[in-house]
Short mmCIF file of C-alpha atoms and ligand atoms in Angstrom, two decimals:
data_model
loop_
_atom_site.label_atom_id
_atom_site.label_comp_id
_atom_site.label_asym_id
_atom_site.label_seq_id
_atom_site.Cartn_x
_atom_site.Cartn_y
_atom_site.Cartn_z
CA MET A 1 -4.17 -51.32 -45.48
CA SER A 2 -0.75 -51.21 -43.82
CA LYS A 3 -1.01 -47.50 -42.92
CA GLN A 4 -4.31 -48.26 -41.21
CA PHE A 5 -2.73 -51.22 -39.44
CA VAL A 6 0.23 -49.18 -38.21
CA ASP A 7 -2.04 -46.34 -37.02
CA GLY A 8 -4.12 -48.91 -35.12
CA VAL A 9 -1.06 -50.28 -33.29
CA LEU A 10 0.06 -46.76 -32.42
CA ALA A 11 -3.38 -45.88 -31.04
CA LYS A 12 -3.29 -49.01 -28.87
CA VAL A 13 0.17 -48.15 -27.51
CA MET A 14 -0.99 -44.63 -26.65
CA ALA A 15 -4.12 -45.90 -24.94
CA HIS A 16 -2.20 -48.56 -23.02
CA ASP A 17 0.76 -46.45 -21.86
CA GLY A 18 -1.05 -43.15 -21.43
CA VAL A 19 1.55 -40.71 -20.11
CA GLU A 20 4.69 -41.96 -21.81
CA ALA A 21 5.23 -39.12 -24.28
CA GLN A 22 8.83 -39.91 -25.19
CA PHE A 23 8.11 -43.59 -25.66
CA HIS A 24 5.19 -42.66 -27.93
CA GLN A 25 7.44 -40.43 -30.06
CA ALA A 26 9.99 -43.23 -30.42
CA VAL A 27 7.31 -45.77 -31.38
CA ARG A 28 5.63 -43.34 -33.77
CA GLU A 29 8.89 -42.68 -35.61
CA VAL A 30 9.47 -46.38 -36.22
CA LEU A 31 5.89 -47.26 -37.10
CA GLU A 32 5.51 -44.35 -39.53
CA CYS A 33 8.44 -45.70 -41.53
CA ILE A 34 7.55 -49.37 -41.77
CA SER A 35 4.30 -49.36 -43.77
CA PRO A 36 6.10 -50.36 -47.01
CA VAL A 37 7.68 -53.32 -45.19
CA ILE A 38 4.36 -54.45 -43.73
CA ASP A 39 2.90 -54.32 -47.25
CA LYS A 40 5.48 -56.86 -48.42
CA HIS A 41 5.26 -59.12 -45.36
CA PRO A 42 1.70 -60.16 -44.47
CA GLU A 43 3.21 -62.83 -42.20
CA PHE A 44 4.38 -60.04 -39.85
CA VAL A 45 0.78 -58.96 -39.41
CA LYS A 46 -0.49 -62.51 -38.94
CA MET A 47 2.16 -63.25 -36.30
CA LYS A 48 1.47 -59.94 -34.50
CA LEU A 49 5.12 -58.96 -34.73
CA VAL A 50 4.54 -55.23 -34.44
CA GLU A 51 2.25 -55.62 -31.44
CA ARG A 52 4.83 -57.86 -29.76
CA LEU A 53 7.69 -55.54 -30.64
CA VAL A 54 6.23 -52.52 -28.86
CA GLU A 55 5.85 -54.45 -25.60
CA PRO A 56 9.02 -54.72 -23.47
CA GLU A 57 10.00 -58.30 -22.62
CA ARG A 58 10.63 -57.26 -19.03
CA GLN A 59 10.77 -54.12 -16.85
CA ILE A 60 12.42 -54.05 -13.45
CA MET A 61 12.04 -51.24 -10.89
CA PHE A 62 13.69 -51.24 -7.50
CA ARG A 63 14.44 -49.19 -4.40
CA VAL A 64 18.00 -47.94 -3.93
CA PRO A 65 18.52 -46.70 -0.35
CA TRP A 66 21.96 -45.31 0.56
CA VAL A 67 23.59 -43.09 3.18
CA ASP A 68 25.22 -39.75 2.26
CA ASP A 69 28.38 -38.23 3.76
CA GLN A 70 26.32 -36.45 6.44
CA GLY A 71 24.78 -39.74 7.61
CA GLU A 72 21.42 -38.88 6.00
CA ILE A 73 19.46 -41.75 4.43
CA ARG A 74 18.62 -41.17 0.75
CA ILE A 75 16.22 -43.17 -1.40
CA ASN A 76 16.39 -43.36 -5.19
CA ARG A 77 14.65 -45.52 -7.75
CA GLY A 78 16.45 -47.95 -10.03
CA TYR A 79 15.28 -49.24 -13.43
CA ARG A 80 16.32 -51.82 -15.97
CA ILE A 81 14.26 -52.70 -19.02
CA GLY A 82 15.04 -55.64 -21.27
CA PHE A 83 13.07 -54.59 -24.31
CA ASN A 84 13.92 -57.18 -26.92
CA SER A 85 16.37 -60.08 -27.09
CA ALA A 86 15.55 -61.50 -30.53
CA VAL A 87 18.85 -60.43 -32.11
CA GLY A 88 21.10 -60.81 -29.05
CA PRO A 89 21.28 -60.31 -25.27
CA TYR A 90 19.83 -57.08 -23.87
CA LYS A 91 22.41 -54.35 -24.36
CA GLY A 92 22.31 -50.67 -23.51
CA GLY A 93 23.49 -48.03 -21.10
CA LEU A 94 22.62 -46.94 -17.58
CA ARG A 95 21.69 -43.29 -17.03
CA PHE A 96 22.01 -41.51 -13.67
CA HIS A 97 20.18 -38.18 -13.85
CA PRO A 98 17.35 -36.61 -11.79
CA SER A 99 15.07 -36.60 -14.87
CA VAL A 100 15.17 -40.41 -15.25
CA ASP A 101 11.75 -42.08 -15.00
CA LEU A 102 10.08 -45.12 -16.53
CA ASP A 103 9.19 -43.23 -19.72
CA THR A 104 12.81 -42.18 -20.26
CA VAL A 105 14.18 -45.66 -19.75
CA LYS A 106 11.46 -47.20 -21.90
CA PHE A 107 11.99 -44.97 -24.92
CA LEU A 108 15.76 -45.35 -24.67
CA ALA A 109 15.42 -49.14 -24.43
CA PHE A 110 13.07 -49.21 -27.43
CA GLU A 111 15.55 -47.17 -29.50
CA GLN A 112 18.31 -49.50 -28.41
CA VAL A 113 16.52 -52.49 -29.96
CA PHE A 114 16.86 -51.03 -33.45
CA LYS A 115 20.31 -49.60 -32.80
CA GLY A 116 21.58 -53.00 -31.70
CA ALA A 117 20.08 -54.58 -34.81
CA LEU A 118 21.51 -51.86 -37.08
CA SER A 119 24.96 -52.29 -35.59
CA GLY A 120 25.14 -55.78 -37.06
CA MET A 121 26.78 -57.03 -33.85
CA GLN A 122 24.11 -59.46 -32.56
CA LEU A 123 22.81 -57.17 -29.83
CA GLY A 124 19.36 -56.91 -28.29
CA GLY A 125 18.05 -53.75 -26.67
CA GLY A 126 17.83 -52.65 -23.04
CA LYS A 127 18.37 -49.60 -20.89
CA GLY A 128 18.38 -48.69 -17.24
CA GLY A 129 19.33 -46.09 -14.72
CA SER A 130 18.20 -44.08 -11.76
CA ASP A 131 17.01 -40.62 -10.74
CA PHE A 132 20.21 -40.41 -8.65
CA ASP A 133 22.25 -37.27 -9.51
CA PRO A 134 26.01 -37.86 -9.37
CA LYS A 135 26.61 -34.08 -9.68
CA GLY A 136 27.93 -32.58 -6.47
CA LYS A 137 28.31 -35.99 -4.80
CA SER A 138 31.60 -37.16 -3.34
CA ASP A 139 33.36 -40.22 -4.79
CA MET A 140 32.37 -42.15 -1.65
CA GLU A 141 28.70 -41.27 -2.11
CA VAL A 142 28.80 -42.29 -5.77
CA MET A 143 30.51 -45.55 -4.79
CA HIS A 144 27.94 -46.37 -2.11
CA PHE A 145 25.09 -45.58 -4.47
CA CYS A 146 26.57 -47.77 -7.23
CA GLN A 147 27.09 -50.66 -4.81
CA THR A 148 23.50 -50.54 -3.54
CA PHE A 149 22.19 -50.20 -7.10
CA MET A 150 24.12 -53.32 -8.08
CA ASN A 151 22.90 -55.20 -4.98
CA GLU A 152 19.57 -55.54 -6.80
CA LEU A 153 20.64 -55.26 -10.46
CA PHE A 154 23.12 -58.16 -10.29
CA ARG A 155 20.41 -60.84 -10.29
CA HIS A 156 18.95 -59.55 -13.56
CA VAL A 157 22.12 -59.02 -15.63
CA GLY A 158 24.93 -61.24 -16.87
CA PRO A 159 27.45 -61.47 -19.72
CA ASP A 160 25.03 -63.56 -21.84
CA THR A 161 21.77 -62.06 -20.54
CA ASP A 162 21.95 -58.30 -20.19
CA ILE A 163 25.11 -56.19 -20.43
CA PRO A 164 24.74 -52.59 -19.20
CA ALA A 165 27.14 -49.77 -20.12
CA GLY A 166 27.49 -46.01 -19.61
CA ASP A 167 25.18 -43.18 -20.61
CA ILE A 168 24.48 -39.71 -19.16
CA GLY A 169 25.98 -39.51 -15.66
CA VAL A 170 27.54 -42.97 -15.89
CA GLY A 171 31.17 -42.91 -16.96
CA THR A 172 34.32 -44.86 -16.17
CA ARG A 173 34.11 -44.06 -12.43
CA GLU A 174 30.55 -45.38 -12.03
CA ILE A 175 31.18 -48.43 -14.24
CA GLY A 176 34.21 -49.28 -12.07
CA TYR A 177 32.18 -49.26 -8.84
CA LEU A 178 29.31 -51.21 -10.45
CA PHE A 179 31.74 -53.81 -11.82
CA GLY A 180 33.51 -54.22 -8.47
CA GLN A 181 30.23 -54.92 -6.70
CA TYR A 182 28.98 -57.35 -9.37
CA LYS A 183 32.26 -59.27 -9.14
CA LYS A 184 32.00 -59.50 -5.35
CA LEU A 185 28.35 -60.57 -5.34
CA THR A 186 28.72 -63.24 -8.03
CA ASN A 187 32.28 -64.41 -7.45
CA THR A 188 32.97 -64.06 -11.18
CA PHE A 189 35.14 -61.86 -13.37
CA THR A 190 33.20 -61.49 -16.62
CA GLY A 191 32.31 -58.95 -19.28
CA VAL A 192 28.98 -58.12 -17.59
CA LEU A 193 29.45 -54.38 -18.17
CA THR A 194 31.10 -52.45 -20.98
CA ASN A 195 32.86 -49.06 -20.84
CA LYS A 196 35.20 -50.65 -18.28
CA GLY A 197 38.60 -49.16 -17.50
CA LEU A 198 41.45 -50.40 -19.70
CA ASP A 199 43.18 -52.12 -16.76
CA TYR A 200 40.36 -54.57 -16.11
CA GLY A 201 38.83 -55.57 -19.44
CA GLY A 202 37.83 -52.31 -21.09
CA SER A 203 38.38 -51.88 -24.81
CA GLN A 204 40.64 -49.38 -26.48
CA ALA A 205 38.55 -46.77 -28.31
CA ARG A 206 35.30 -47.55 -26.42
CA ALA A 207 35.35 -44.12 -24.76
CA GLU A 208 35.86 -42.50 -28.17
CA ALA A 209 33.54 -44.82 -30.11
CA THR A 210 30.20 -42.99 -30.01
CA GLY A 211 31.66 -39.59 -30.91
CA TYR A 212 34.16 -40.89 -33.46
CA GLY A 213 31.51 -43.17 -34.97
CA LEU A 214 29.14 -40.22 -35.29
CA VAL A 215 31.77 -38.31 -37.25
CA TYR A 216 32.53 -41.33 -39.47
CA PHE A 217 28.80 -41.60 -40.22
CA ALA A 218 28.51 -37.86 -40.90
CA THR A 219 31.51 -38.13 -43.23
CA CYS A 220 29.42 -40.41 -45.49
CA MET A 221 26.65 -37.79 -45.45
CA LEU A 222 29.07 -34.99 -46.29
CA HIS A 223 30.62 -36.92 -49.15
CA ALA A 224 27.16 -37.61 -50.58
CA ARG A 225 26.73 -33.82 -50.80
CA GLY A 226 30.22 -33.28 -52.22
CA MET A 227 31.33 -31.64 -48.95
CA ASP A 228 34.21 -32.27 -46.55
CA TRP A 229 35.17 -31.44 -42.95
CA LYS A 230 38.10 -29.24 -43.93
CA GLY A 231 37.39 -25.66 -42.92
CA SER A 232 33.73 -26.42 -42.11
CA ARG A 233 32.15 -24.75 -39.09
CA VAL A 234 30.67 -27.35 -36.74
CA ILE A 235 28.60 -26.97 -33.59
CA VAL A 236 28.42 -29.81 -31.07
CA SER A 237 25.93 -29.65 -28.23
CA GLY A 238 26.89 -31.09 -24.85
CA SER A 239 30.38 -31.52 -23.48
CA GLY A 240 30.25 -35.05 -22.14
CA ASN A 241 31.60 -38.32 -23.46
CA VAL A 242 29.88 -38.23 -26.85
CA ALA A 243 30.30 -34.50 -27.53
CA ILE A 244 33.97 -34.30 -26.59
CA HIS A 245 34.96 -37.20 -28.83
CA ALA A 246 32.79 -36.04 -31.73
CA ALA A 247 34.38 -32.60 -31.49
CA GLU A 248 37.86 -34.12 -31.20
CA LYS A 249 37.45 -36.25 -34.34
CA ALA A 250 35.80 -33.47 -36.35
CA ARG A 251 38.73 -31.25 -35.48
CA GLN A 252 41.25 -33.95 -36.42
CA LEU A 253 39.58 -34.08 -39.83
CA GLY A 254 40.02 -30.35 -40.32
CA ALA A 255 36.72 -28.90 -39.06
CA VAL A 256 36.53 -25.79 -36.88
CA VAL A 257 34.34 -26.60 -33.87
CA VAL A 258 32.88 -23.19 -33.10
CA ALA A 259 30.43 -23.94 -30.27
CA MET A 260 29.81 -26.45 -27.47
CA SER A 261 27.42 -26.45 -24.50
CA ASP A 262 26.47 -27.92 -21.16
CA SER A 263 23.12 -27.83 -19.36
CA HIS A 264 23.79 -24.27 -18.13
CA GLY A 265 24.93 -22.52 -21.32
CA TYR A 266 27.21 -22.54 -24.35
CA VAL A 267 30.55 -21.17 -25.51
CA VAL A 268 31.45 -19.81 -28.93
CA ASP A 269 35.05 -19.65 -30.13
CA ASP A 270 35.46 -18.62 -33.76
CA ARG A 271 39.10 -19.64 -33.67
CA GLY A 272 38.04 -23.21 -32.91
CA ILE A 273 37.37 -24.72 -29.50
CA GLU A 274 40.36 -26.31 -27.73
CA ILE A 275 38.84 -29.70 -26.96
CA GLU A 276 41.52 -30.63 -24.40
CA GLU A 277 40.52 -27.57 -22.39
CA ILE A 278 36.86 -28.65 -22.42
CA ARG A 279 37.86 -32.16 -21.37
CA GLU A 280 39.88 -30.82 -18.46
CA ILE A 281 37.04 -28.54 -17.29
CA LYS A 282 34.15 -30.99 -17.74
CA GLN A 283 35.61 -34.46 -17.22
CA VAL A 284 38.58 -33.92 -14.92
CA ARG A 285 37.41 -30.98 -12.78
CA ARG A 286 33.67 -31.71 -13.23
CA GLY A 287 33.14 -27.95 -13.69
CA ARG A 288 30.95 -25.69 -15.88
CA ILE A 289 31.62 -24.94 -19.56
CA ALA A 290 31.47 -21.20 -18.70
CA GLU A 291 35.01 -21.56 -17.33
CA TYR A 292 36.29 -22.03 -20.90
CA ALA A 293 35.43 -18.43 -21.81
CA SER A 294 37.51 -17.11 -18.94
CA LEU A 295 40.55 -19.05 -20.23
CA ARG A 296 40.39 -18.01 -23.92
CA SER A 297 40.14 -14.41 -25.10
CA SER A 298 38.58 -15.54 -28.41
CA ALA A 299 35.64 -17.24 -26.62
CA GLN A 300 32.32 -15.94 -25.31
CA TYR A 301 29.92 -17.64 -22.89
CA HIS A 302 26.12 -17.37 -23.18
CA ASP A 303 23.66 -18.44 -20.50
CA GLY A 304 21.20 -21.21 -21.43
CA PRO A 305 22.10 -23.97 -23.94
CA LYS A 306 19.29 -23.27 -26.46
CA GLY A 307 20.86 -20.19 -28.05
CA MET A 308 23.69 -22.30 -29.43
CA TRP A 309 21.65 -23.35 -32.45
CA THR A 310 21.69 -19.76 -33.74
CA VAL A 311 25.48 -19.88 -34.21
CA PRO A 312 26.09 -20.08 -37.99
CA CYS A 313 27.51 -23.48 -38.99
CA ASN A 314 27.78 -25.95 -41.86
CA MET A 315 27.10 -28.96 -39.64
CA ALA A 316 25.45 -29.61 -36.30
CA LEU A 317 26.00 -32.64 -34.07
CA PRO A 318 23.43 -32.61 -31.23
CA SER A 319 25.16 -34.76 -28.60
CA ALA A 320 23.70 -33.77 -25.21
CA THR A 321 20.19 -35.06 -24.55
CA GLU A 322 16.69 -35.78 -25.91
CA GLY A 323 14.50 -32.96 -27.22
CA GLU A 324 17.29 -30.38 -27.17
CA LEU A 325 16.89 -29.48 -30.86
CA ASP A 326 13.39 -28.03 -31.20
CA GLU A 327 11.55 -26.24 -34.02
CA ALA A 328 13.11 -22.86 -33.26
CA ALA A 329 16.55 -24.46 -33.31
CA ALA A 330 15.80 -26.22 -36.62
CA LYS A 331 14.64 -22.96 -38.20
CA ALA A 332 17.80 -21.18 -37.03
CA LEU A 333 20.04 -23.95 -38.37
CA ALA A 334 18.30 -24.13 -41.75
CA GLY A 335 18.18 -20.34 -42.01
CA ASN A 336 21.94 -20.12 -41.46
CA GLY A 337 22.68 -22.65 -44.21
CA CYS A 338 23.50 -25.69 -42.08
CA ALA A 339 23.71 -28.64 -44.50
CA VAL A 340 24.07 -31.69 -42.25
CA VAL A 341 22.62 -32.68 -38.87
CA ALA A 342 23.70 -36.02 -37.39
CA GLU A 343 22.38 -37.06 -33.97
CA GLY A 344 24.93 -38.09 -31.34
CA ALA A 345 22.47 -38.02 -28.44
CA ASN A 346 19.40 -40.29 -28.39
CA LEU A 347 16.39 -38.56 -30.01
CA PRO A 348 17.75 -35.01 -29.53
CA SER A 349 15.53 -33.59 -32.30
CA THR A 350 11.80 -33.15 -31.87
CA GLN A 351 9.53 -34.41 -34.67
CA GLY A 352 8.68 -30.82 -35.61
CA ALA A 353 12.37 -29.98 -35.89
CA ILE A 354 13.05 -32.98 -38.11
CA GLN A 355 10.24 -31.95 -40.44
CA ILE A 356 11.67 -28.42 -40.76
CA LEU A 357 15.17 -29.75 -41.48
CA ARG A 358 13.89 -32.24 -44.06
CA ASP A 359 11.79 -29.57 -45.79
CA ALA A 360 14.83 -27.29 -45.94
CA GLY A 361 16.89 -30.02 -47.64
CA VAL A 362 19.24 -30.54 -44.70
CA SER A 363 20.78 -34.06 -44.65
CA PHE A 364 19.60 -35.67 -41.41
CA ALA A 365 20.82 -38.82 -39.63
CA PRO A 366 18.76 -40.33 -36.79
CA SER A 367 20.46 -41.34 -33.56
CA LYS A 368 19.75 -45.05 -33.84
CA ALA A 369 22.09 -45.15 -36.85
CA ALA A 370 24.47 -42.26 -36.27
CA ASN A 371 25.37 -43.00 -32.62
CA ALA A 372 25.46 -46.81 -32.94
CA GLY A 373 29.26 -46.77 -32.82
CA GLY A 374 29.23 -46.80 -29.02
CA VAL A 375 27.20 -49.95 -28.63
CA ALA A 376 29.02 -51.58 -31.57
CA ILE A 377 32.36 -51.15 -29.83
CA SER A 378 30.76 -52.39 -26.62
CA ALA A 379 30.18 -55.61 -28.57
CA LEU A 380 33.88 -55.66 -29.45
CA GLU A 381 34.67 -55.16 -25.75
CA MET A 382 32.52 -58.23 -25.00
CA SER A 383 34.39 -60.25 -27.65
CA GLN A 384 37.73 -59.28 -26.15
CA ASN A 385 36.50 -60.24 -22.67
CA VAL A 386 35.40 -63.69 -23.82
CA THR A 387 38.70 -64.39 -25.56
CA ARG A 388 40.79 -62.54 -22.93
CA LEU A 389 42.53 -60.65 -25.72
CA ALA A 390 43.11 -56.90 -25.96
CA TRP A 391 43.08 -55.27 -29.39
CA THR A 392 45.00 -52.11 -30.24
CA PHE A 393 43.37 -48.71 -30.57
CA GLU A 394 44.05 -48.72 -34.31
CA GLU A 395 42.44 -52.13 -34.75
CA VAL A 396 39.24 -51.13 -32.92
CA ASP A 397 39.08 -47.73 -34.60
CA ALA A 398 39.44 -49.32 -38.06
CA ARG A 399 36.57 -51.71 -37.25
CA LEU A 400 34.47 -48.80 -35.99
CA LYS A 401 34.94 -46.98 -39.28
CA LYS A 402 33.91 -50.07 -41.25
CA ILE A 403 30.87 -50.62 -39.03
CA MET A 404 29.67 -47.01 -39.43
CA ASN A 405 30.17 -47.11 -43.20
CA ALA A 406 28.21 -50.36 -43.37
CA ILE A 407 25.33 -48.93 -41.31
CA TYR A 408 25.18 -45.90 -43.61
CA ASP A 409 25.21 -48.09 -46.74
CA ARG A 410 22.48 -50.38 -45.39
CA CYS A 411 20.23 -47.46 -44.39
CA LEU A 412 20.64 -45.82 -47.78
CA ALA A 413 20.02 -49.06 -49.70
CA ALA A 414 16.83 -49.77 -47.73
CA ALA A 415 15.48 -46.24 -48.25
CA GLU A 416 16.16 -46.51 -51.96
CA ALA A 417 14.66 -50.00 -52.23
CA TYR A 418 11.48 -49.35 -50.23
CA VAL A 419 10.59 -45.72 -50.85
CA GLY A 420 12.94 -44.63 -53.65
CA SER A 421 14.53 -41.88 -51.57
CA GLN A 422 17.77 -41.27 -49.63
CA ASP A 423 15.97 -40.61 -46.36
CA LEU A 424 18.16 -42.05 -43.60
CA ILE A 425 15.34 -42.02 -41.02
CA VAL A 426 13.22 -44.28 -43.19
CA GLY A 427 16.24 -46.43 -44.07
CA ALA A 428 17.38 -46.86 -40.45
CA ASN A 429 13.94 -47.80 -39.21
CA ILE A 430 13.36 -50.27 -42.02
CA VAL A 431 16.71 -52.04 -41.58
CA GLY A 432 16.33 -52.14 -37.79
CA PHE A 433 12.74 -53.34 -37.92
CA LEU A 434 13.33 -55.98 -40.60
CA THR A 435 16.28 -57.48 -38.74
CA VAL A 436 14.38 -57.75 -35.45
CA ALA A 437 11.14 -58.90 -37.09
CA ARG A 438 12.85 -61.71 -39.01
CA ALA A 439 14.63 -62.90 -35.86
CA MET A 440 11.37 -62.85 -33.89
CA LEU A 441 9.55 -64.72 -36.63
CA ALA A 442 12.21 -67.42 -36.68
CA GLN A 443 12.09 -67.86 -32.89
CA GLY A 444 8.34 -68.40 -32.60
CA ILE A 445 5.88 -66.92 -30.14
CA VAL A 446 8.00 -66.37 -27.03
P1 LIG B 501 27.57 -37.34 -20.37
O1 LIG B 501 26.94 -37.44 -19.04
O2 LIG B 501 29.00 -37.70 -20.53
O3 LIG B 501 27.38 -35.87 -20.97
C1 LIG B 501 26.14 -35.27 -21.11
C2 LIG B 501 26.40 -33.84 -21.55
O4 LIG B 501 25.19 -33.23 -22.00
C3 LIG B 501 26.94 -32.97 -20.44
O5 LIG B 501 27.86 -32.07 -20.98
C4 LIG B 501 25.68 -32.25 -19.94
O6 LIG B 501 25.91 -31.01 -19.30
C5 LIG B 501 25.02 -32.01 -21.27
N1 LIG B 501 23.61 -31.70 -21.16
C6 LIG B 501 22.66 -32.35 -20.46
N2 LIG B 501 21.48 -31.77 -20.66
C7 LIG B 501 21.71 -30.73 -21.51
C8 LIG B 501 20.89 -29.74 -22.11
N3 LIG B 501 19.58 -29.69 -21.88
N4 LIG B 501 21.48 -28.84 -22.95
C9 LIG B 501 22.80 -28.87 -23.19
N5 LIG B 501 23.61 -29.78 -22.64
C10 LIG B 501 23.07 -30.68 -21.81
O7 LIG B 501 26.67 -38.24 -21.35
P2 LIG B 501 27.03 -38.87 -22.77
O8 LIG B 501 27.92 -37.96 -23.52
O9 LIG B 501 27.43 -40.27 -22.56
O10 LIG B 501 25.60 -38.90 -23.45
C11 LIG B 501 25.10 -37.84 -24.24
C12 LIG B 501 23.99 -38.35 -25.13
O11 LIG B 501 24.48 -39.39 -25.99
C13 LIG B 501 22.78 -38.98 -24.42
O12 LIG B 501 21.63 -38.76 -25.20
C14 LIG B 501 23.11 -40.48 -24.45
O13 LIG B 501 21.94 -41.26 -24.31
C15 LIG B 501 23.71 -40.58 -25.84
N6 LIG B 501 24.56 -41.72 -26.10
C16 LIG B 501 25.62 -42.03 -25.31
C17 LIG B 501 26.45 -43.09 -25.64
C18 LIG B 501 27.68 -43.41 -24.87
O14 LIG B 501 28.41 -44.32 -25.29
N7 LIG B 501 28.01 -42.72 -23.79
C19 LIG B 501 26.16 -43.95 -26.78
C20 LIG B 501 25.07 -43.48 -27.61
C21 LIG B 501 24.30 -42.43 -27.24
P3 LIG B 501 26.07 -30.93 -17.70
O15 LIG B 501 27.50 -31.28 -17.44
O16 LIG B 501 25.75 -29.50 -17.41
O17 LIG B 501 25.10 -31.89 -17.11
O1 LIG B 502 22.73 -45.13 -26.03
C1 LIG B 502 23.66 -45.95 -26.17
O2 LIG B 502 23.83 -46.58 -27.21
C2 LIG B 502 24.57 -46.15 -25.03
N1 LIG B 502 24.41 -45.50 -24.02
C3 LIG B 502 25.69 -47.16 -25.12
C4 LIG B 502 25.16 -48.55 -24.97
C5 LIG B 502 26.20 -49.62 -24.82
O3 LIG B 502 25.77 -50.71 -24.42
O4 LIG B 502 27.38 -49.44 -25.10
#
């Protein structure tokens, strides 16, 4: 009965939102895991919880006109989706990248609902962004864009309503400009955004949180297999906020990070990548990862990011973008004896890839659990803003570790209880769904 019910909801979503392929994949992954929960909770069916859950509470799209350094008028599109606020206020990042469209923002917002619930920090799910490309733009252009973007966004967000943060293309610089404009427009100084700079309400360890949290989560997976980081070969895709901090923590724990990438290609360094060098190239100089190979004689650069998955490793941490780990990549990883894959990016693995990894006995952690450390520490940033206190790095990092361990334990317990397995995808979706569904049930039909 429940399988039929779930299939029916999925068919309706696909018919209703015809071209949203990424959103469909995200919905499918959740729905395919929750049949055993639906079996035990007929009230969820009666109250149409699943049907309500797949419909965003609100979606905002707006024009963002701005003027570039040459005096040319440019027009971009802005988005913010508040997907679900049953567990807490809408919470999730803003992405600035030319590929951003409604489908992208919708699937990311949907994922964020379960991630917020899994984090245990009373967070709802939202996401936003624009097809604006910060690459190659001057600081002034980025500032003007951020100000115009906020000129519309400010009326929809607020410290108790919707709290955006960073994501691809939105880092400390962009958050600073967005915050300054919100403050001016509303005449308030509040925690309306997270990922802020440390001088004006940012939290220690927020920049590190997603990457460090990913490694803390993967540590639980390694220990379950009787493995450790020491001496292990690790590949980390991407070289942005999440990737750099994941690589940094893995290295601190004794791993050898042998490969990293950007959207143009990847570098291999069998002696272990110098993360500080990558940070300098990618975050300070805003350059290409290829430059790393010209600085280190032990490193080689290869064009195109996809080939990176063929580099032999014990663990892989996909931390760049959605869909980057496809079936060919999964086959290469499994064939080379990779034992653990934990997702730092949002939905980086295709469904076909996940199937191949599962069949090969690779331990796999889905993004909504493994990268929840970022949003969890955003919640700690919000707490510090409300109380006007600033916690130490060590304090926040210790909490992050506890939060990631707790997410892992809850996912594992749910998988064991509902399907008698240790499948973290099933566990994460069940815990996330149950938390949101119970909150929605309690709050009535709203
Ligand atoms: P950044 O913008 O800091 O970095 C993105 C990185 O990914 C860049 O190095 C970029 O390269 C690279 N990249 C983009 N596309 C590809 C590709 N096709 N192949 C290889 N590399 C690519 O973003 P974040 O690190 O913040 O985000 C990375 C991922 O993590 C995203 O999926 C995001 O949604 C997710 N995430 C982020 C969180 C956060 O707190 N920031 C929290 C949880 C998840 P290039 O420089 O060439 O563009
Ligand atoms: O995907 C994500 O979890 C983020 N981009 C971070 C969200 C947040 O609100 O900190």
